[in-house]
């Protein structure tokens, strides 16, 4: 089809929605270029000969009659070396390059910059086993690029391509557009380049989806120990403003035991993005001693940027995540905040005059959220060599008034397996992370218990800890009426131990350089100490010792200090010392 | 006033009026979002194109449609969005919401015309805010430090002294390092006659007027003017910050009036209302205002925003404070209880937070002991608050000596540290020293958040010893 056939005209403009006429044969979700400036839009409905187009850039100043060009392609991501360390907008335009190109501190519309730098040469090393005449299939790894000291980028045969290797590039320094192989099938030939294109709304294929087998350690105690998430899992973090969603997501991208981290800031603050960027350049990955930026990708579509691009930010993020998963990596992707994306959907839907659902959100809100979360998972990837990858997803939800009964939270809970309910009360009391232990849950307990029980008596301790916290909540009503001193000694002990669990274990400041990241071994040690203290306290009670005296034991403050030690320090002696102190304290107290 | 262009198109083809919407038979070349003027009996009403197709242009007029007659009234299309003239000479002057002088002075000679909607700062070029602004108010500087590039609102309630606090900040705020240019842009939206008169009087009597630009749209102003004011003020602020390397603090009061205007317009457009009648896009709308705060790597200036709003029924979950809290970097919450106790400024320290404070305090910023002092004051005050509640259940008799010390501390902390004269300016050092004075009421072993070195250097007891030895 010639490009002349594929040009239409603007018929109507209404905010981010425009209607075009004369776009013959246009497809749903086809990308179009709108107006003289070629603003990027996507066809979201076709009614008769009118195409409804969601425009990803500011539309003011557009005029009826300006041309609309169809590109014949769905909205796609460029996937290849150069992704790591990038900061993209929702259309995968590199924001740093936009800054250089425009020479402006502002984001200007209509700027076109390639997603992957076309000049940079990457050192490509072919896989020796792949030879001329070999039959290759989608996902087969044919070459490697050491993209950063932390990431080996695998160059794969793209989905949908198979055939015989007709030509293959030798090792060398190539740009992303360079061909590295020609795959022939029948009389068709396909040039495999260093990068591939993939439509962001379409899940990338894999060989097989698998059940989770091990936890994704996040370094956050309340998550890892009480409500663990598995590699390939899905989690929602809902909470009112200031309850700690962003800090939690940032901590997860920083410390989680993943190979690749993708941070999507969607309709949130610019200062937060720059704070994250700066700290990712400075902070070292604790397991590999290199800057975290060397394994991270950022997507920043702040709240004052075009709303329609919030949706593409989220799908772009998950597509990049799947691509690295396909290389066999464990990937974590966080989205802050899915509510802002949902609000953008609501705005566009309103302009389309669709039938509004609950609170004005479109009826397809729920299925759109499902499309996103369902792309998480642990898989056996396509292609050879055999490999397994995972994509774990965390989505923040920002419910109005912090009220979890609203549509976005309610739709989200149907698709996630972990629910981390942030609590306004805890946050004002500066209990961070403000994850409410009574409302939060994880459905991965059975999948991760083997891992944890190798480290400690996890199943038992976790159970005890949750019961104590639950009991504390029940007792707190009574305490509010009569004061704590009126309780029986057993209950006073419960209050004392639950306070230790809250303050010495659950509370973990993201601002404390030592404690911000807590490896599972450290979690296990602190909990072991608390449980030892609990065990001996109960014995002491049977011997007539009062809780008032137990409270004064000096080992109690030693337990409190444990979190300010690194795991190495704990292991090197601090832990043993604490346990000894506990035992000798009680020995003295009971006198046996 | 508005930038007249040569390209104005006009028509008389209005064929329908509904609420504040005009339906105009489209003429060629109408641009989405462009500014419109409707001439009725010689006077003019402004409007904006909010929907345009080949057949119809929908114009939202800002104000009353009374007198608009289909086929008679003239509609002029300006061909561009609302722009205002900007100039360095605006310093020391007072304008309305569309940047027309209201201080009796001459028109300013524009250096440029700028679209009041501005553009989004490139996130990749931002740098995290990290330098403190000294407001001279202890509870803010000590516990809720404002940093350059931050957006930190005051959540108030009707009848609480937020306007006086605003004026105190306008009078006193300064950045450290005197060679830097610091200016305040003050915007008042939908304020009553009395309030407007108060602001004008204060602004004129203040020596600070030459480093202040003020914008005032009283309650009687048109809806468009009220909606435009924050953007007009911030466009001027950006001009000063990014073109003249100034550190600009923009104070906007009362943003609740702004949100009400937004709701009014949305209702007129017959949009599906969101929560409690406010438009579903209010979050985004407010974000396009507040996100104009920031710093960028390539510029010396900075944009700091302190919006002030009154919470309807003192309800922090009301959409106005709620959505604001979702956008800003913390909040300063005023408390009716504190105000009743006679504390000015009546700040609720527990509900308040400056999220960017941690980067803006400490050595070379405020003083090395600030962080520790801050944590200790907050935790001591929290302990005292807990004891206050407990003593309400069990009575004060059963409290220990230690507990009583805490209660005393809390009292004094409120009356001497938080409480401050409206015309009293305290430097960071004075604020921090005062904090130490409060802490010295407590037994030393209670000061667990403070390292021994810091204690020896700053605790009044040791300082007195030092002085004594000299
Ligand atoms: N884990 C933590 N450790 C220490 N402080 C924390 C932690 N989590 C949150 N905070 C404190 O709470 C503040 C708000 O947290 P955060 O920005 O994550 O909130 P949020 O839920 O993302 O809010 P919003 O919805 O407004 O974006 C932080 O600036 C910090 O002071
Ligand atoms: Mg946040």
PDB file of N, CA and C and ligand atoms in Angstrom, chain A residues 240-247 249 263 268-269 272 336-337 396 398, chain B residues 326 355, ligand 2:
ATOM      1  N   UNK A 240      -2.296   5.088  51.083  1.00  0.00           N
ATOM      2  CA  UNK A 240      -2.579   6.515  50.944  1.00  0.00           C
ATOM      3  C   UNK A 240      -1.289   7.287  50.744  1.00  0.00           C
ATOM      4  N   UNK A 241      -1.402   8.582  50.567  1.00  0.00           N
ATOM      5  CA  UNK A 241      -0.181   9.360  50.308  1.00  0.00           C
ATOM      6  C   UNK A 241       0.741   9.343  51.518  1.00  0.00           C
ATOM      7  N   UNK A 242       2.013   9.258  51.220  1.00  0.00           N
ATOM      8  CA  UNK A 242       3.000   9.303  52.280  1.00  0.00           C
ATOM      9  C   UNK A 242       3.120   8.045  53.120  1.00  0.00           C
ATOM     10  N   UNK A 243       2.507   6.951  52.696  1.00  0.00           N
ATOM     11  CA  UNK A 243       2.606   5.729  53.498  1.00  0.00           C
ATOM     12  C   UNK A 243       3.833   4.894  53.131  1.00  0.00           C
ATOM     13  N   UNK A 244       4.520   5.250  52.050  1.00  0.00           N
ATOM     14  CA  UNK A 244       5.784   4.570  51.760  1.00  0.00           C
ATOM     15  C   UNK A 244       5.793   3.677  50.531  1.00  0.00           C
ATOM     16  N   UNK A 245       4.912   3.911  49.595  1.00  0.00           N
ATOM     17  CA  UNK A 245       4.903   3.096  48.373  1.00  0.00           C
ATOM     18  C   UNK A 245       6.185   3.306  47.570  1.00  0.00           C
ATOM     19  N   UNK A 246       6.493   4.563  47.329  1.00  0.00           N
ATOM     20  CA  UNK A 246       7.649   4.849  46.485  1.00  0.00           C
ATOM     21  C   UNK A 246       8.946   4.372  47.123  1.00  0.00           C
ATOM     22  N   UNK A 247       9.079   4.633  48.422  1.00  0.00           N
ATOM     23  CA  UNK A 247      10.294   4.171  49.101  1.00  0.00           C
ATOM     24  C   UNK A 247      10.387   2.650  48.997  1.00  0.00           C
ATOM     25  N   UNK A 249       9.139   0.630  46.713  1.00  0.00           N
ATOM     26  CA  UNK A 249       9.486   0.221  45.346  1.00  0.00           C
ATOM     27  C   UNK A 249      10.942   0.528  45.030  1.00  0.00           C
ATOM     28  N   UNK A 263      12.392   0.278  36.632  1.00  0.00           N
ATOM     29  CA  UNK A 263      11.629   1.192  37.473  1.00  0.00           C
ATOM     30  C   UNK A 263      10.745   2.048  36.579  1.00  0.00           C
ATOM     31  N   UNK A 268       3.930  10.122  38.388  1.00  0.00           N
ATOM     32  CA  UNK A 268       4.375  10.512  39.729  1.00  0.00           C
ATOM     33  C   UNK A 268       5.374  11.670  39.644  1.00  0.00           C
ATOM     34  N   UNK A 269       6.163  11.862  40.701  1.00  0.00           N
ATOM     35  CA  UNK A 269       6.964  13.080  40.827  1.00  0.00           C
ATOM     36  C   UNK A 269       8.305  13.054  40.091  1.00  0.00           C
ATOM     37  N   UNK A 272      11.330  12.675  42.575  1.00  0.00           N
ATOM     38  CA  UNK A 272      11.539  11.282  42.981  1.00  0.00           C
ATOM     39  C   UNK A 272      12.359  10.531  41.957  1.00  0.00           C
ATOM     40  N   UNK A 336       5.035   2.657  39.578  1.00  0.00           N
ATOM     41  CA  UNK A 336       4.577   3.641  40.556  1.00  0.00           C
ATOM     42  C   UNK A 336       3.954   4.807  39.782  1.00  0.00           C
ATOM     43  N   UNK A 337       2.653   4.944  39.717  1.00  0.00           N
ATOM     44  CA  UNK A 337       1.635   4.194  40.401  1.00  0.00           C
ATOM     45  C   UNK A 337       0.589   3.740  39.382  1.00  0.00           C
ATOM     46  N   UNK A 396       2.355  -0.205  42.609  1.00  0.00           N
ATOM     47  CA  UNK A 396       1.802   0.643  43.670  1.00  0.00           C
ATOM     48  C   UNK A 396       0.378   1.023  43.280  1.00  0.00           C
ATOM     49  N   UNK A 398      -2.628   3.874  44.481  1.00  0.00           N
ATOM     50  CA  UNK A 398      -2.822   5.081  45.297  1.00  0.00           C
ATOM     51  C   UNK A 398      -4.309   5.377  45.433  1.00  0.00           C
TER      52      UNK A 398
ATOM     53  N   UNK B 326      -0.805  13.588  47.448  1.00  0.00           N
ATOM     54  CA  UNK B 326      -0.277  12.616  46.483  1.00  0.00           C
ATOM     55  C   UNK B 326       0.699  13.249  45.492  1.00  0.00           C
ATOM     56  N   UNK B 355       9.291  15.625  53.152  1.00  0.00           N
ATOM     57  CA  UNK B 355       9.932  14.407  52.649  1.00  0.00           C
ATOM     58  C   UNK B 355      11.342  14.638  52.130  1.00  0.00           C
TER      59      UNK B 355
HETATM   60 MG1  LIG C   2       4.993   7.803  45.973  1.00  0.00          MG
END
